[in-house]
Short mmCIF file of C-alpha atoms in Angstrom, two decimals:
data_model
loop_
_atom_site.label_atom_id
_atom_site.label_comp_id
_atom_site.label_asym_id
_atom_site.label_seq_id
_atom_site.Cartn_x
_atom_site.Cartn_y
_atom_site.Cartn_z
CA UNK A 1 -5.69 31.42 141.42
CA UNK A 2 -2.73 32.91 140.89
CA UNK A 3 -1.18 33.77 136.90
CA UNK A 4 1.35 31.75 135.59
CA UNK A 5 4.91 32.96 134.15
CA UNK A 6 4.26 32.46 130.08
CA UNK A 7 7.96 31.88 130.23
CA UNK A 8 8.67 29.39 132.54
CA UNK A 9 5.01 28.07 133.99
CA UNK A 10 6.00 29.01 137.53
CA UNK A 11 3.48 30.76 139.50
CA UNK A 12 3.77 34.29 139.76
CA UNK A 13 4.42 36.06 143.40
CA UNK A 14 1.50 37.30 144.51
CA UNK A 15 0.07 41.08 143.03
CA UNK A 16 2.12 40.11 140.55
CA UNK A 17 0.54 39.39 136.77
CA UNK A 18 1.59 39.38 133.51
CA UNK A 19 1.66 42.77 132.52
CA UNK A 20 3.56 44.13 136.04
CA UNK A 21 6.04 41.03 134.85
CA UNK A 22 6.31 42.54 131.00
CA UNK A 23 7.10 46.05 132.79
CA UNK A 24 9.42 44.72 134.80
CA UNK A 25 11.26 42.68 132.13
CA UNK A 26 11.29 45.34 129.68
CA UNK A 27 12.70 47.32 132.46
CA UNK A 28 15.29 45.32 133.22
CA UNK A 29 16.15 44.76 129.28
CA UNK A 30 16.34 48.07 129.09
CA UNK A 31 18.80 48.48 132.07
CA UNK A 32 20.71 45.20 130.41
CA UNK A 33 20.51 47.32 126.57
CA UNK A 34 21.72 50.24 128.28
CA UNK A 35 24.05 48.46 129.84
CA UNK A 36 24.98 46.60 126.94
CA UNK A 37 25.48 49.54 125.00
CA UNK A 38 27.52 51.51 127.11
CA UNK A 39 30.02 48.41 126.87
CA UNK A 40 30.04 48.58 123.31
CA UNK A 41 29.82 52.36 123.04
CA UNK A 42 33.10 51.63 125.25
CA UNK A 43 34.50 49.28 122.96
CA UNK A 44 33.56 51.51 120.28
CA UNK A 45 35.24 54.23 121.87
CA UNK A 46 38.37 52.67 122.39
CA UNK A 47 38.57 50.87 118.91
CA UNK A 48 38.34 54.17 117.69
CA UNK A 49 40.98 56.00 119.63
CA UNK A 50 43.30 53.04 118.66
CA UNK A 51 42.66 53.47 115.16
CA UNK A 52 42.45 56.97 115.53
CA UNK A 53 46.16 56.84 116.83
CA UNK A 54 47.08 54.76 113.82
CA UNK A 55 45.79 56.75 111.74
CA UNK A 56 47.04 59.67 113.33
CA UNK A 57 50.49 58.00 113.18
CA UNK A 58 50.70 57.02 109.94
CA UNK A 59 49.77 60.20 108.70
CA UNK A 60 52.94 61.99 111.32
CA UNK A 61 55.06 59.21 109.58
CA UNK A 62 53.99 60.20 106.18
CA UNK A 63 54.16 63.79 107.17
CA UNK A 64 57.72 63.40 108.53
CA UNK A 65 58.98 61.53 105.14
CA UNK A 66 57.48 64.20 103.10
CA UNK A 67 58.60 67.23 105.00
CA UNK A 68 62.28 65.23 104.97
CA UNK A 69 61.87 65.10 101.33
CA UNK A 70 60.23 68.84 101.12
CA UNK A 71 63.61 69.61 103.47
CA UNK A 72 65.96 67.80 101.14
CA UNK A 73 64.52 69.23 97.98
CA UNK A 74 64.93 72.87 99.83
CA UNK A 75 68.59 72.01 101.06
CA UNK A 76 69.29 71.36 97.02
CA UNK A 77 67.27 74.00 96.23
CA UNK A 78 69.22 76.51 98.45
CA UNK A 79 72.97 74.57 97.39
CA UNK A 80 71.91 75.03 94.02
CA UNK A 81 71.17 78.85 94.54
CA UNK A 82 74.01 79.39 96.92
CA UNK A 83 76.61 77.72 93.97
CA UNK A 84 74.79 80.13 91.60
CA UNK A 85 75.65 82.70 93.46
CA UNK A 86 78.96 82.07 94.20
CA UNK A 87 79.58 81.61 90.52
CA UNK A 88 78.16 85.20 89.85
CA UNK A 89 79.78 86.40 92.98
CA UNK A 90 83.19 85.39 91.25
CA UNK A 91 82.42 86.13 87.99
CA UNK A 92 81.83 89.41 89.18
CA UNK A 93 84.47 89.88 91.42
CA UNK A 94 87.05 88.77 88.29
CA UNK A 95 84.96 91.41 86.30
CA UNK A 96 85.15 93.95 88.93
CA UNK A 97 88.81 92.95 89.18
CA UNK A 98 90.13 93.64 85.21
CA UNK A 99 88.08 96.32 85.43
CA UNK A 100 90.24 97.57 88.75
CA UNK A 101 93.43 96.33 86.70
CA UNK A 102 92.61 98.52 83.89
CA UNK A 103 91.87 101.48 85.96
CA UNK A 104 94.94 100.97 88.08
CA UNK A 105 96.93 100.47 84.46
CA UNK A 106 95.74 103.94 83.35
CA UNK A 107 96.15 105.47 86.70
CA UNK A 108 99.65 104.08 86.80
CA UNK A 109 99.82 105.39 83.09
CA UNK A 110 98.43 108.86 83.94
CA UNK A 111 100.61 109.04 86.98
CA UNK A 112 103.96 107.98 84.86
CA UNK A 113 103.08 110.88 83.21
CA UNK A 114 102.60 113.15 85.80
CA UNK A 115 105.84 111.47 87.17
CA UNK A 116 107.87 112.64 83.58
CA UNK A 117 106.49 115.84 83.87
CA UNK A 118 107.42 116.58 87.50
CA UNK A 119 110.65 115.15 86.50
CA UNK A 120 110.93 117.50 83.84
CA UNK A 121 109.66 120.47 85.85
CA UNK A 122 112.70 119.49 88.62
CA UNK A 123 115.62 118.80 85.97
CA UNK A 124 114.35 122.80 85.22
CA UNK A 125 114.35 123.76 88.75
CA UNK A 126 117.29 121.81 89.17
CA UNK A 127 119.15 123.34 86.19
CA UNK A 128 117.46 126.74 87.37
CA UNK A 129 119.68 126.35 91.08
CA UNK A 130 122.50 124.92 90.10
CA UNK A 131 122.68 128.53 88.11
CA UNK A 132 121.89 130.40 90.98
CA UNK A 133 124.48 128.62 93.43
CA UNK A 134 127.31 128.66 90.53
CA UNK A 135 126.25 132.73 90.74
CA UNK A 136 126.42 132.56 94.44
CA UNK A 137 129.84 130.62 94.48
CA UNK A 138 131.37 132.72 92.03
CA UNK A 139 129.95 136.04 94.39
CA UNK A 140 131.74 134.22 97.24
CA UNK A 141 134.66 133.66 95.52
CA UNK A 142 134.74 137.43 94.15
CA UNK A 143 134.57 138.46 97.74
CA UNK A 144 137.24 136.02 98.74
CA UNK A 145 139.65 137.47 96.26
CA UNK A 146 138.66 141.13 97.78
CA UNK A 147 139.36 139.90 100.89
CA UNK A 148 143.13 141.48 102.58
CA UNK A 149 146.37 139.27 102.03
CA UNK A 150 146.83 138.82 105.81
CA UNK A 151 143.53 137.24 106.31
CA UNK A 152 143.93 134.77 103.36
CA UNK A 153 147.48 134.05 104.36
CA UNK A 154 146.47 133.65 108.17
CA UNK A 155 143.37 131.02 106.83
CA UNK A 156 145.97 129.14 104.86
CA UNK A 157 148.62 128.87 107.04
CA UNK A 158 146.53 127.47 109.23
CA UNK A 159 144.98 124.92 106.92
CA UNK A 160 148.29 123.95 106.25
CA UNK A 161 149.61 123.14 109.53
CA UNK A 162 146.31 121.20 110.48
CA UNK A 163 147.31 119.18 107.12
CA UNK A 164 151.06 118.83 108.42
CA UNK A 165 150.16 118.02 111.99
CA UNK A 166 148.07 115.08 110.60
CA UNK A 167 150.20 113.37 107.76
CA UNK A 168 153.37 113.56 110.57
CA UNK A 169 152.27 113.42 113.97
CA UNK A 170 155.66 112.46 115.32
CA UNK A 171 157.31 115.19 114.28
CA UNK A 172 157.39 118.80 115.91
CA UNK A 173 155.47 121.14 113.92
CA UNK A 174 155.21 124.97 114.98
CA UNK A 175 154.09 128.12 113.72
CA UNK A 176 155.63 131.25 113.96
CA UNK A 177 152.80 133.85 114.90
CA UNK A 178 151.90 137.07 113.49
CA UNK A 179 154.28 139.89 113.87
CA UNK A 180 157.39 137.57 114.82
CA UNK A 181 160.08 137.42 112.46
CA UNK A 182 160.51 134.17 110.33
CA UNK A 183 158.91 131.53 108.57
CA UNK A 184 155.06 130.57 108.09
CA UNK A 185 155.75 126.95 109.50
CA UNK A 186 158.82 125.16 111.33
CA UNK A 187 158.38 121.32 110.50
CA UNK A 188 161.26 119.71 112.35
CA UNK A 189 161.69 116.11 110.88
CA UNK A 190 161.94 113.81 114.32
CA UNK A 191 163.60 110.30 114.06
CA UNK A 192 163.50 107.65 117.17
CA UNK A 193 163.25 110.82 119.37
CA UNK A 194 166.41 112.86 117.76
CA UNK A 195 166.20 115.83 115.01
CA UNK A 196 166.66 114.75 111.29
CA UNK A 197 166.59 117.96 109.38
CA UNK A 198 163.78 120.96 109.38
CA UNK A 199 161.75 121.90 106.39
CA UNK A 200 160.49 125.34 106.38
CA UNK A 201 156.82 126.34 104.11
CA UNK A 202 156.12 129.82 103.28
CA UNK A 203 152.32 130.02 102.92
CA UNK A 204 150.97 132.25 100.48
CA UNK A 205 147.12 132.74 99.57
CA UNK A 206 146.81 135.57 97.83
CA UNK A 207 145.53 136.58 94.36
CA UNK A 208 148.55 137.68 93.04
CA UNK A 209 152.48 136.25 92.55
CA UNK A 210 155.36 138.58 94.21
CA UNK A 211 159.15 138.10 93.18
CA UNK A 212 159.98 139.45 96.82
CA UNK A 213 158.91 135.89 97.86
CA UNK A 214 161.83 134.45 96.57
CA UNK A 215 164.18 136.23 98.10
CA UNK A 216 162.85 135.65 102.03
CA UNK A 217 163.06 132.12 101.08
CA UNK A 218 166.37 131.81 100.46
CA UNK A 219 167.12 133.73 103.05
CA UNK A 220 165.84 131.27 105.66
CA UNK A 221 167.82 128.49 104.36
CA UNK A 222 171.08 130.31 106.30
CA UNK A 223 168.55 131.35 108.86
CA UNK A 224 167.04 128.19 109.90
CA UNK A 225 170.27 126.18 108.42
CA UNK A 226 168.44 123.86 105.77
CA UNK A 227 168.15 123.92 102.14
CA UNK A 228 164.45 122.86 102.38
CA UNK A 229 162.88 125.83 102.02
CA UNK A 230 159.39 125.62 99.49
CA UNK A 231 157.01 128.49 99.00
CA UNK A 232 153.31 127.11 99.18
CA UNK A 233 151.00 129.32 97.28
CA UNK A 234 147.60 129.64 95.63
CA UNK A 235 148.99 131.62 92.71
CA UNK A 236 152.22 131.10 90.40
CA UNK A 237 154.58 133.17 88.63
CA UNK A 238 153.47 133.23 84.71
CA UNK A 239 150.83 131.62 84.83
CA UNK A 240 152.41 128.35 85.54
CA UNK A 241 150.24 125.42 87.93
CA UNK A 242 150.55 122.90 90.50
CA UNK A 243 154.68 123.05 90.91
CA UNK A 244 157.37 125.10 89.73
CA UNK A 245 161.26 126.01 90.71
CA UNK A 246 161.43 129.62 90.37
CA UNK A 247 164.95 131.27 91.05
CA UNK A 248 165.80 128.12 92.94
CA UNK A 249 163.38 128.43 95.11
CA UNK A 250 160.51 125.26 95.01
CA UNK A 251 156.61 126.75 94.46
CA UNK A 252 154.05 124.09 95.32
CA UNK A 253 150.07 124.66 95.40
CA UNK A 254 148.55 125.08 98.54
CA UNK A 255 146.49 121.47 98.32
CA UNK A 256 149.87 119.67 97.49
CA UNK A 257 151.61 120.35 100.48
CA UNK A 258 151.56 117.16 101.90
CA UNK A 259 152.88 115.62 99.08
CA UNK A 260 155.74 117.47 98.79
CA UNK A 261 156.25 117.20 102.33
CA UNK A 262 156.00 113.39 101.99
CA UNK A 263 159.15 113.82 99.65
CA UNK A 264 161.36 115.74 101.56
CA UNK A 265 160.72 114.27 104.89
CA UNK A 266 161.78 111.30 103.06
CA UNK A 267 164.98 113.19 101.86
CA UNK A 268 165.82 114.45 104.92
CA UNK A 269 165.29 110.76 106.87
CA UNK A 270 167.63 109.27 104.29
CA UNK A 271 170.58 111.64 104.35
CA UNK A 272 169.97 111.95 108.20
CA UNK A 273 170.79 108.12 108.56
CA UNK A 274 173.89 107.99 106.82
CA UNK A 275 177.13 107.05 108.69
CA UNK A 276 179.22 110.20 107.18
CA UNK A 277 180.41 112.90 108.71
CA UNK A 278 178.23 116.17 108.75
CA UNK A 279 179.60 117.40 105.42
CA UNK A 280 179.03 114.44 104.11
CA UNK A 281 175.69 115.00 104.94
CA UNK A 282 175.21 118.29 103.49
CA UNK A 283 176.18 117.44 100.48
CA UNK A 284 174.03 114.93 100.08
CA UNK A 285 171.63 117.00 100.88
CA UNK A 286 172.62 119.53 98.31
CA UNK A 287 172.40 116.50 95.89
CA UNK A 288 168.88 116.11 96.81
CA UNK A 289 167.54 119.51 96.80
CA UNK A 290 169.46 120.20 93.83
CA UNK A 291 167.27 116.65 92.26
CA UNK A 292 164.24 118.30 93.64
CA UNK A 293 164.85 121.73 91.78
CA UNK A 294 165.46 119.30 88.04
CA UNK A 295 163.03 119.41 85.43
CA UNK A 296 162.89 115.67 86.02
CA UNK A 297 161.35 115.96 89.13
CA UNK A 298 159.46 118.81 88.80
CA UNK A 299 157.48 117.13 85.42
CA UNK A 300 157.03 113.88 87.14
CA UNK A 301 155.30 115.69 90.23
CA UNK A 302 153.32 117.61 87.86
CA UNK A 303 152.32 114.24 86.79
CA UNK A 304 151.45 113.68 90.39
CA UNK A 305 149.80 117.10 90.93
CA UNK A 306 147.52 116.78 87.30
CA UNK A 307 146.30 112.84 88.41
CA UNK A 308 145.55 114.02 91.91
CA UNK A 309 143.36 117.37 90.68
CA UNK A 310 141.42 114.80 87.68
CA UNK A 311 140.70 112.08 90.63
CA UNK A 312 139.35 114.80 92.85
CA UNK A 313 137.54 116.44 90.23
CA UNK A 314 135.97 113.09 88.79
CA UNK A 315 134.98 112.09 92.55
CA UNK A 316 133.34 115.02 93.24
CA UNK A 317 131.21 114.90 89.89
CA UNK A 318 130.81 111.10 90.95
CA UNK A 319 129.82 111.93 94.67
CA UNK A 320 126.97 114.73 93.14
CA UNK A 321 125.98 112.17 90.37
CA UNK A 322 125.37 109.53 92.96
CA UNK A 323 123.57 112.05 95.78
CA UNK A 324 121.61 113.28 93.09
CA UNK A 325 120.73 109.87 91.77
CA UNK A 326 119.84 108.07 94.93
CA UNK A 327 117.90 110.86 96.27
CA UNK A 328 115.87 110.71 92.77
CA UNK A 329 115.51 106.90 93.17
CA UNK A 330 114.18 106.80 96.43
CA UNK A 331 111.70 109.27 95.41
CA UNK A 332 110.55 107.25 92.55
CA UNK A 333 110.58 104.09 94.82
CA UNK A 334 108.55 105.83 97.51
CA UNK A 335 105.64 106.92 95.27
CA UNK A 336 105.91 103.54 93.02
CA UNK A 337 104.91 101.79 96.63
CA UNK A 338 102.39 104.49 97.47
CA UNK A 339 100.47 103.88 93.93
CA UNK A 340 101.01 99.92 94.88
CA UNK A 341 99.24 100.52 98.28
CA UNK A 342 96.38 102.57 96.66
CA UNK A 343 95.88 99.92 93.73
CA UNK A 344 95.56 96.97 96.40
CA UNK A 345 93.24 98.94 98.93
CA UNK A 346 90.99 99.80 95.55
CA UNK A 347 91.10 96.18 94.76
CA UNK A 348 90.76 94.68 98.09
CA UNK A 349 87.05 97.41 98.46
CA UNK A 350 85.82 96.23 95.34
CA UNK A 351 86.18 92.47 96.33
CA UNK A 352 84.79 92.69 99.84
CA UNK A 353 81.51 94.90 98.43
CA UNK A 354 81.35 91.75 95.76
CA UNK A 355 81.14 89.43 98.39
CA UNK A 356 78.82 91.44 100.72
CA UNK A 357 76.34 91.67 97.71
CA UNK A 358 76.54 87.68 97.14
CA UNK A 359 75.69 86.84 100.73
CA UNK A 360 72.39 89.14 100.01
CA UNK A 361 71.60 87.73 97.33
CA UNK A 362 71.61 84.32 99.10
CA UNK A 363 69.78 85.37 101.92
CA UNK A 364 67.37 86.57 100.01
CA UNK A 365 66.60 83.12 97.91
CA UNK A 366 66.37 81.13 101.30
#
């Protein structure tokens, strides 16, 4: 008969008992355990992971809050370092800076000095030329007086009639040459294209006054047919200056000619337009030379000649005083720039080293 299942009561197959059945059950619990547990292993598995995840993302939450605060703190940290430095960077720089100023003050101090005493060394050198050109100017002017009458007479004669050309351009102004017989210069007085009168000039540039002078100027007034005959001279007959009327002959300085010549051209257009006959004329124009020959006229040109000599000499001394004075200036403005140029180049060196050293310093805290 065959066993029974202890389980259910059913019959068993057959070769089957109780023991084959307990094999075979614990077999298949096993399988079902196994199987069981791989499930929940499974489960396990993936109730970790997801907690693992969690965990793993709370702790890259908490890890990005505290490196944003760790970041923060360092930001502050570095802004607080950075305004540190920029404070000593400054404070330095404004040190650096007086100090600059105060070494540029006793540069500019030491080079005002230097600037007096090179001053001082050319008002010597200065004083030190002027003597040697006044010696060289009074060695030209010694060898000027050596030099023969002809060749002074010829250089002032010619001066002259350059001098006369230009102050009357209208009128016909000769020379008579060298060897030819006659005046130093013809100056025929033109009006609206007709003669007026002639005024003749005897030059004379020599060192010393001859009476013989006289008497070949009054000579050409019948020769040339004028009473306007003036010697024009560098020297004068004792001692006298600038204009004189010596034997009734007019004696004007060589550097008044024109003025003179600005008198009697005058004279001569006046009497030349009068509606008289020609003796008439000439002796009007006796009146006039006879006027020019007065000690009236003579002191009042004088006057002339003495005003004209002070204004040239005071605007010559003014011209010098001026050369001298702006060349000094620009000197003095030219190395007053050049010490500004050096001061700001020393400044502008010290501040960019100040500010190279502050960025280091920065770098170096981060």
């Amino acid at each position: 008969m065959s066993e029974r299942c202890a389980v259910c009561g059913q019959p068993l197959p057959v070769g089957m008992n109780e023991t084959e059945m307990h094999r075979r059950l614990a077999k298949l619990g096993a399988a079902a355990a196994e199987r069981e547990a791989e499930k929940l292993r499974r489960q396990l598995d993936r109730q970790y992971r997801t907690q693992l995840a969690e965990q793993a993302a709370a702790i890259r939450k908490v890890a990005a809050k505290e490196a944003l605060a760790s970041s923060r703190h360092q930001i502050k940290s570095l802004q607080r370092s950075l305004s540190q430095a920029q404070r000593a960077s400054r404070r330095e720089a404004e040190a650096a800076a007086k100090q600059a100023a105060k070494e540029a003050a006793k540069l500019a101090r030491k080079e005002l000095d230097l600037l007096k005493l090179r001053t001082a060394k050319e008002r010597a050198q200065y004083a030190a030329d002027t003597g040697r050109l006044k010696a060289k100017v009074d060695d030209l002017s010694l060898k000027l007086e050596r030099q023969t009458s002809e060749q002074m007479g010829e250089m002032a004669e010619a001066d002259a009639f350059l001098a006369l050309r230009r102050a009357f351009p209208h009128d016909d102004i000769q020379r008579v040459g060298r060897g030819v017989r006659g005046a130093d210069i013809l100056h025929i007085v033109m009006v609206e294209g007709n003669e007026a009168g002639r005024i003749i000039y005897e030059c004379k540039n020599v060192s010393g006054w001859q009476n013989e002078w006289l008497a070949k100027a009054r000579n050409y007034r019948a020769e040339y047919q004028t009473p306007w005959v003036v010697i024009a001279s560098r020297c004068f007959p004792r001692r006298e200056k600038w204009f004189v009327v010596e034997r009734g002959v007019p004696v004007i300085d060589l550097r008044l000619i024109v003025k003179l010549a600005e008198v009697l051209r005058a004279a001569v257009v006046e009497i030349g337009q009068l509606r008289t006959s020609n003796i008439g004329r000439q002796a009007k124009a006796e009146q006039m030379f006879e006027y020019v020959r007065s000690d009236h006229f003579a002191g009042r040109f004088r006057g002339v000649a003495e005003a004209i000599a002070t204004l040239r000499d005071h605007q010559g001394k003014e011209r010098q005083w001026h050369t001298e004075a702006w060349a000094k200036q620009t000197r003095l403005y030219d190395e007053m720039d050049e010490s500004r140029r050096e001061i700001s180049a020393r400044i502008r060196a010290i501040a960019e080293a100040t500010s190279n050293m502050g960025l280091r310093v920065v770098a170096g805290d981060g």
